[in-house]
Amino acid sequence: MRTPVTDDLDARGVDYRLFTHPGAIKSLEQVARERNQQPEQVVRSILFRVAESEYVMVLMAGPGQIAWPALRSYLGIRRIRMASPEEIQRVTGYQIGAVSPFGLAQPLRILVDESVFVPEEVSIGSGVRGTTLLVQREDLRQALGEVEMGRFGDPKTPGVS
């Protein structure tokens, strides 16, 4: 299967394994179990609208929740909201559940919570719902290049740095 994500990673020389779920996806715990992973290994790519026509993507380990005050403070803004499904499709080129920081429809500022790089192997969106890419931590770090690292998760939720 080829997607903009696999094309991008192939061009960067990044190793990955493709995994397709056998049925409908209902929970984070289910996807982790089917992938033979822990929920903390599932990387979520979350898109936020920070201003008119300006978006930022935050990568967060599975169960972690965004600490809204920390994110607003880091970005130096007072108001932020999650992007709508329509905005996600338009800005990233992907549907909810398939979003990835690779092969994007347009360049985006990417922030990565430190929790993403704790496990040796993680899974990221493939660009296709129900299919994921399993990637080694260091391969993901190299492929992401110059992204902004920080602590954007709520420390009261599991799996957050």
XYZ file of N, CA and C in Angstrom:
483
model
N 0.840 -1.177 0.000
C 0.000 0.000 0.000
C 0.890 1.248 0.000
N 0.565 2.169 -0.863
C 1.294 3.436 -0.926
C 0.368 4.565 -0.520
N 0.900 5.469 0.304
C 0.175 6.660 0.725
C 1.163 7.819 0.680
N 0.699 9.056 0.807
C 1.653 10.162 0.902
C 2.641 9.978 2.056
N 2.209 9.324 3.139
C 3.088 9.090 4.286
C 4.185 8.095 3.908
N 3.811 6.963 3.314
C 4.829 5.970 2.944
C 5.754 6.520 1.866
N 5.202 7.299 0.937
C 6.057 7.910 -0.092
C 7.079 8.844 0.541
N 6.639 9.651 1.513
C 7.529 10.585 2.205
C 8.607 9.825 2.979
N 8.207 8.803 3.741
C 9.183 8.045 4.525
C 10.140 7.263 3.628
N 9.630 6.713 2.531
C 10.502 6.017 1.574
C 11.551 6.976 1.010
N 11.131 8.193 0.674
C 12.059 9.191 0.133
C 13.121 9.578 1.156
N 12.792 9.506 2.436
C 13.733 9.839 3.512
C 14.574 8.635 3.928
N 14.270 7.458 3.370
C 15.014 6.252 3.713
C 14.694 5.716 5.092
N 13.468 5.933 5.567
C 13.053 5.519 6.903
C 12.428 4.126 6.839
N 12.889 3.239 7.718
C 12.308 1.899 7.822
C 11.012 1.957 8.618
N 10.029 1.190 8.196
C 8.756 1.089 8.907
C 8.093 -0.227 8.512
N 7.134 -0.623 9.318
C 6.302 -1.793 9.006
C 4.864 -1.328 8.926
N 4.159 -1.785 7.929
C 2.761 -1.455 7.743
C 1.904 -2.448 8.516
N 0.888 -1.954 9.222
C -0.035 -2.826 9.948
C -1.457 -2.377 9.640
N -2.295 -3.319 9.228
C -3.702 -3.029 8.964
C -4.560 -3.754 9.990
N -5.456 -3.025 10.613
C -6.344 -3.612 11.615
C -7.368 -4.518 10.940
N -7.743 -5.616 11.619
C -8.658 -6.576 11.009
C -10.113 -6.112 10.944
N -10.462 -5.103 11.725
C -11.849 -4.640 11.745
C -11.936 -3.194 12.170
N -13.134 -2.799 12.584
C -13.385 -1.420 13.005
C -12.563 -1.080 14.250
N -12.153 0.171 14.322
C -11.373 0.658 15.462
C -12.315 1.357 16.425
N -12.239 0.921 17.696
C -13.156 1.467 18.691
C -12.469 2.182 19.849
N -11.183 1.869 20.111
C -10.517 2.504 21.246
C -8.998 2.461 21.076
N -8.344 3.316 21.831
C -6.889 3.342 21.866
C -6.346 2.014 22.386
N -6.985 1.484 23.412
C -6.544 0.213 23.985
C -6.640 -0.917 22.962
N -7.711 -0.926 22.181
C -7.888 -1.942 21.141
C -6.781 -1.860 20.096
N -6.493 -0.651 19.590
C -5.468 -0.541 18.543
C -4.109 -0.947 19.078
N -3.811 -0.561 20.309
C -2.525 -0.942 20.898
C -2.432 -2.464 21.016
N -3.480 -3.080 21.507
C -3.496 -4.543 21.681
C -3.315 -5.249 20.323
N -4.043 -4.803 19.309
C -3.945 -5.434 17.990
C -2.563 -5.246 17.371
N -1.901 -4.170 17.713
C -0.555 -3.903 17.199
C 0.530 -4.542 18.054
N 0.097 -5.218 19.127
C 1.025 -5.798 20.089
C 1.894 -4.705 20.723
N 1.237 -3.615 21.084
C 1.892 -2.478 21.705
C 1.144 -2.077 22.967
N 1.725 -1.138 23.693
C 1.073 -0.493 24.825
C 0.450 0.811 24.307
N -0.600 1.320 24.955
C -1.201 2.578 24.498
C -0.195 3.721 24.352
N 0.851 3.742 25.201
C 1.851 4.811 25.151
C 2.657 4.788 23.857
N 2.601 3.692 23.109
C 3.354 3.579 21.862
C 2.582 4.120 20.659
N 1.326 4.449 20.853
C 0.490 4.973 19.772
C 0.642 6.492 19.758
N 1.210 7.024 18.696
C 1.420 8.466 18.594
C 0.210 9.099 17.912
N -0.381 10.056 18.614
C -1.509 10.798 18.042
C -0.996 12.114 17.467
N -1.451 12.439 16.283
C -1.109 13.697 15.616
C -2.336 14.590 15.711
N -2.248 15.636 16.540
C -3.411 16.473 16.854
C -3.205 17.856 16.244
N -4.178 18.298 15.457
C -4.080 19.588 14.781
C -4.860 20.651 15.537
N -4.201 21.801 15.750
C -4.819 22.937 16.424
C -4.824 24.143 15.497
N -5.876 24.909 15.594
C -5.932 26.190 14.887
C -5.493 27.258 15.871
N -4.447 27.995 15.517
C -3.918 29.019 16.426
C -4.264 30.432 15.976
N -4.620 30.598 14.705
C -5.027 31.892 14.162
C -5.706 31.624 12.824
N -6.264 32.651 12.239
C -6.882 32.507 10.923
C -5.870 31.914 9.944
N -6.187 30.764 9.389
C -5.333 30.057 8.418
C -3.959 29.680 8.981
N -3.827 29.558 10.294
C -2.566 29.139 10.904
C -2.830 27.963 11.841
N -2.069 26.897 11.609
C -2.275 25.663 12.360
C -0.941 25.147 12.888
N -1.039 24.332 13.942
C 0.130 23.671 14.503
C -0.286 22.238 14.833
N 0.628 21.291 14.600
C 0.368 19.896 14.921
C 1.181 19.521 16.156
N 0.519 18.828 17.083
C 1.190 18.349 18.287
C 1.161 16.821 18.254
N 2.329 16.210 18.420
C 2.420 14.753 18.525
C 2.445 14.398 20.000
N 1.547 13.476 20.390
C 1.382 13.110 21.795
C 1.282 11.601 21.904
N 1.919 11.040 22.934
C 1.814 9.600 23.191
C 0.380 9.261 23.579
N -0.102 8.146 23.075
C -1.450 7.629 23.215
C -2.387 8.215 24.237
N -2.271 7.839 25.505
C -3.268 8.266 26.478
C -3.069 9.692 26.987
N -1.970 10.315 26.645
C -1.692 11.656 27.146
C -2.694 12.678 26.651
N -3.008 13.626 27.498
C -3.897 14.725 27.143
C -3.088 16.013 27.062
N -3.456 16.869 26.163
C -2.779 18.158 26.007
C -3.059 19.028 27.228
N -2.025 19.664 27.734
C -2.175 20.663 28.796
C -2.393 21.998 28.089
N -3.639 22.388 27.968
C -3.980 23.596 27.207
C -3.223 24.835 27.694
N -3.137 25.100 29.003
C -2.384 26.281 29.443
C -0.910 26.212 29.029
N -0.309 25.034 29.127
C 1.100 24.885 28.741
C 1.284 25.121 27.246
N 0.365 24.603 26.451
C 0.460 24.790 24.996
C 0.266 26.258 24.624
N -0.735 26.909 25.210
C -0.949 28.340 24.928
C 0.267 29.155 25.350
N 0.823 28.842 26.506
C 1.995 29.562 26.999
C 3.186 29.355 26.056
N 3.426 28.112 25.660
C 4.548 27.814 24.763
C 4.409 28.573 23.446
N 3.193 28.618 22.917
C 2.956 29.292 21.638
C 2.847 30.809 21.776
N 2.707 31.279 23.017
C 2.604 32.718 23.251
C 1.287 33.302 22.788
N 0.214 32.521 22.910
C -1.102 32.989 22.489
C -2.115 32.737 23.595
N -3.233 33.444 23.508
C -4.264 33.305 24.537
C -5.366 32.345 24.126
N -5.599 32.226 22.819
C -6.706 31.390 22.354
C -6.189 30.350 21.366
N -6.719 29.153 21.504
C -6.369 28.053 20.622
C -7.563 27.095 20.621
N -7.757 26.408 19.521
C -8.809 25.396 19.492
C -8.368 24.237 18.618
N -8.977 23.090 18.861
C -8.694 21.939 18.013
C -9.318 22.201 16.642
N -8.651 21.751 15.610
C -9.162 21.921 14.252
C -10.390 21.038 14.049
N -11.295 21.492 13.220
C -12.491 20.715 12.885
C -12.101 19.589 11.921
N -12.953 18.580 11.778
C -12.655 17.512 10.806
C -12.414 18.048 9.392
N -13.169 19.052 9.002
C -12.987 19.643 7.669
C -11.628 20.327 7.553
N -11.231 21.055 8.595
C -9.923 21.709 8.597
C -8.807 20.676 8.573
N -8.961 19.604 9.352
C -7.944 18.553 9.384
C -7.739 17.980 7.992
N -8.829 17.660 7.306
C -8.739 17.106 5.948
C -8.068 18.100 4.998
N -8.486 19.356 5.059
C -7.947 20.371 4.145
C -6.472 20.671 4.416
N -6.101 20.816 5.683
C -4.746 21.236 6.042
C -3.734 20.088 5.936
N -4.135 18.894 6.383
C -3.185 17.769 6.388
C -3.317 16.868 5.163
N -4.517 16.825 4.589
C -4.784 15.885 3.496
C -5.285 14.545 4.011
N -5.482 14.419 5.332
C -5.880 13.155 5.945
C -7.165 13.295 6.745
N -7.868 12.167 6.912
C -9.044 12.103 7.777
C -8.601 11.882 9.219
N -9.468 12.235 10.153
C -9.228 11.919 11.563
C -9.012 10.410 11.660
N -8.014 10.016 12.429
C -7.694 8.607 12.590
C -6.614 8.125 11.646
N -6.191 8.993 10.716
C -5.146 8.630 9.764
C -4.075 9.708 9.660
N -4.171 10.751 10.484
C -3.279 11.912 10.397
C -1.851 11.526 10.780
N -0.917 12.094 10.048
C 0.509 11.846 10.247
C 1.273 13.150 10.075
N 2.443 13.254 10.688
C 3.274 14.441 10.446
C 4.048 14.362 9.125
N 3.854 13.289 8.370
C 4.583 13.084 7.110
C 3.631 13.130 5.920
N 4.153 13.580 4.778
C 3.352 13.615 3.559
C 2.192 14.584 3.646
N 2.370 15.660 4.381
C 1.299 16.622 4.604
C 0.950 17.402 3.340
N -0.303 17.839 3.286
C -0.777 18.631 2.155
C -0.101 20.001 2.110
N 0.340 20.505 3.255
C 1.052 21.786 3.338
C 2.000 21.738 4.529
N 3.056 22.539 4.510
C 3.991 22.537 5.638
C 3.295 22.993 6.924
N 3.661 22.367 8.028
C 3.086 22.711 9.322
C 4.175 22.810 10.380
N 3.953 23.656 11.338
C 4.798 23.698 12.537
C 4.430 22.471 13.361
N 5.437 21.685 13.748
C 5.185 20.450 14.483
C 5.856 20.508 15.846
N 5.054 20.274 16.887
C 5.536 20.206 18.254
C 5.437 18.753 18.702
N 6.457 18.251 19.378
C 6.467 16.857 19.805
C 6.619 16.793 21.315
N 5.632 16.167 21.965
C 5.742 15.952 23.401
C 6.835 14.918 23.640
N 7.629 15.139 24.672
C 8.747 14.237 24.981
C 8.309 12.794 25.186
N 7.051 12.577 25.564
C 6.541 11.226 25.803
C 6.575 10.357 24.548
N 6.583 10.980 23.379
C 6.595 10.238 22.114
C 7.869 9.407 21.979
N 8.980 9.907 22.516
C 10.269 9.244 22.333
C 10.690 8.354 23.507
N 9.751 7.971 24.361
C 10.062 7.059 25.457
C 10.122 5.612 24.966
N 9.103 5.097 24.261
C 9.153 3.695 23.805
C 10.168 3.491 22.673
N 10.685 2.288 22.568
C 11.620 1.941 21.476
C 10.931 1.940 20.115
N 9.654 1.512 20.095
C 8.881 1.451 18.855
C 7.568 2.179 19.070
N 7.135 2.925 18.065
C 5.858 3.628 18.129
C 5.087 3.362 16.844
N 3.807 3.710 16.867
C 3.011 3.632 15.648
C 2.468 5.015 15.334
N 2.456 5.338 14.051
C 1.988 6.652 13.592
C 0.968 6.461 12.479
N 0.193 7.505 12.226
C -0.800 7.461 11.158
C -0.152 7.204 9.809
N -0.847 6.437 8.989
C -0.335 6.067 7.665
C -0.947 6.895 6.545
N -1.974 7.692 6.885
C -2.713 8.412 5.860
C -3.977 7.686 5.454
N -4.124 6.432 5.913
C -5.300 5.616 5.593
C -5.886 5.105 6.902
N -7.171 5.336 7.109
C -7.822 4.849 8.342
C -7.722 3.335 8.424
N -7.438 2.852 9.635
C -7.359 1.418 9.867
C -5.996 0.821 9.583
N -5.079 1.640 9.120
C -3.723 1.188 8.814
C -2.742 2.123 9.514
N -1.681 1.555 10.057
C -0.684 2.348 10.771
C 0.710 1.940 10.323
N 1.671 2.750 10.694
C 3.072 2.436 10.431
C 3.783 2.268 11.765
N 4.484 1.161 11.922
C 5.282 0.906 13.115
C 6.706 1.349 12.814
N 7.232 2.220 13.656
C 8.520 2.860 13.414
C 9.361 2.815 14.686
N 10.644 2.588 14.541
C 11.553 2.645 15.678
C 11.732 4.107 16.100
N 11.874 4.316 17.399
C 11.996 5.656 17.977
C 13.041 6.508 17.266
N 14.232 5.973 17.091
C 15.303 6.774 16.487
C 15.039 7.069 15.018
N 14.390 6.145 14.315
C 14.014 6.405 12.921
C 12.992 7.531 12.845
N 12.035 7.530 13.780
C 11.039 8.606 13.821
C 11.711 9.932 14.128
N 12.592 9.939 15.113
C 13.291 11.176 15.489
C 14.060 11.739 14.296
N 14.759 10.871 13.570
C 15.529 11.307 12.407
C 14.604 11.826 11.304
N 13.513 11.124 11.062
C 12.594 11.521 9.995
C 11.916 12.854 10.291
N 11.620 13.114 11.554
C 10.962 14.374 11.913
C 11.880 15.570 11.726
N 13.178 15.362 11.865
C 14.127 16.462 11.672
C 13.986 17.534 12.727
N 13.993 18.767 12.285
C 13.980 19.924 13.192
C 12.567 20.267 13.634
N 12.059 19.542 14.615
C 10.766 19.858 15.205
C 10.994 20.416 16.601
N 9.964 20.976 17.164
C 10.066 21.557 18.503
C 9.656 20.516 19.537
N 10.545 20.273 20.496
C 10.299 19.306 21.566
C 9.903 20.045 22.835
N 9.034 19.419 23.617
C 8.649 20.018 24.884
C 7.738 19.112 25.662
N 7.194 19.665 26.722
C 6.218 18.964 27.546
C 4.880 19.659 27.345
N 4.064 19.064 26.508
C 2.781 19.664 26.162
C 1.617 18.882 26.751
N 1.939 17.807 27.483
C 0.907 16.958 28.056
C 0.541 17.351 29.465
N -0.674 17.008 29.837
C -1.161 17.220 31.189
C -0.520 16.185 32.092
N 0.257 16.590 33.090
C 0.968 15.628 33.936
C 0.038 14.744 34.764
N -1.266 15.053 34.807
C -2.211 14.235 35.562
C -2.718 13.039 34.755
N -2.342 12.953 33.466
C -2.813 11.828 32.671
C -1.694 10.833 32.478
N -2.033 9.535 32.370
C -1.006 8.502 32.208
C -0.263 8.666 30.891
N 0.997 8.228 30.896
C 1.790 8.237 29.679
C 2.353 9.582 29.298
N 2.277 10.549 30.201
C 2.736 11.894 29.900
C 4.043 12.158 30.636
N 4.960 12.804 29.918
C 6.267 13.126 30.516
C 6.149 14.295 31.475
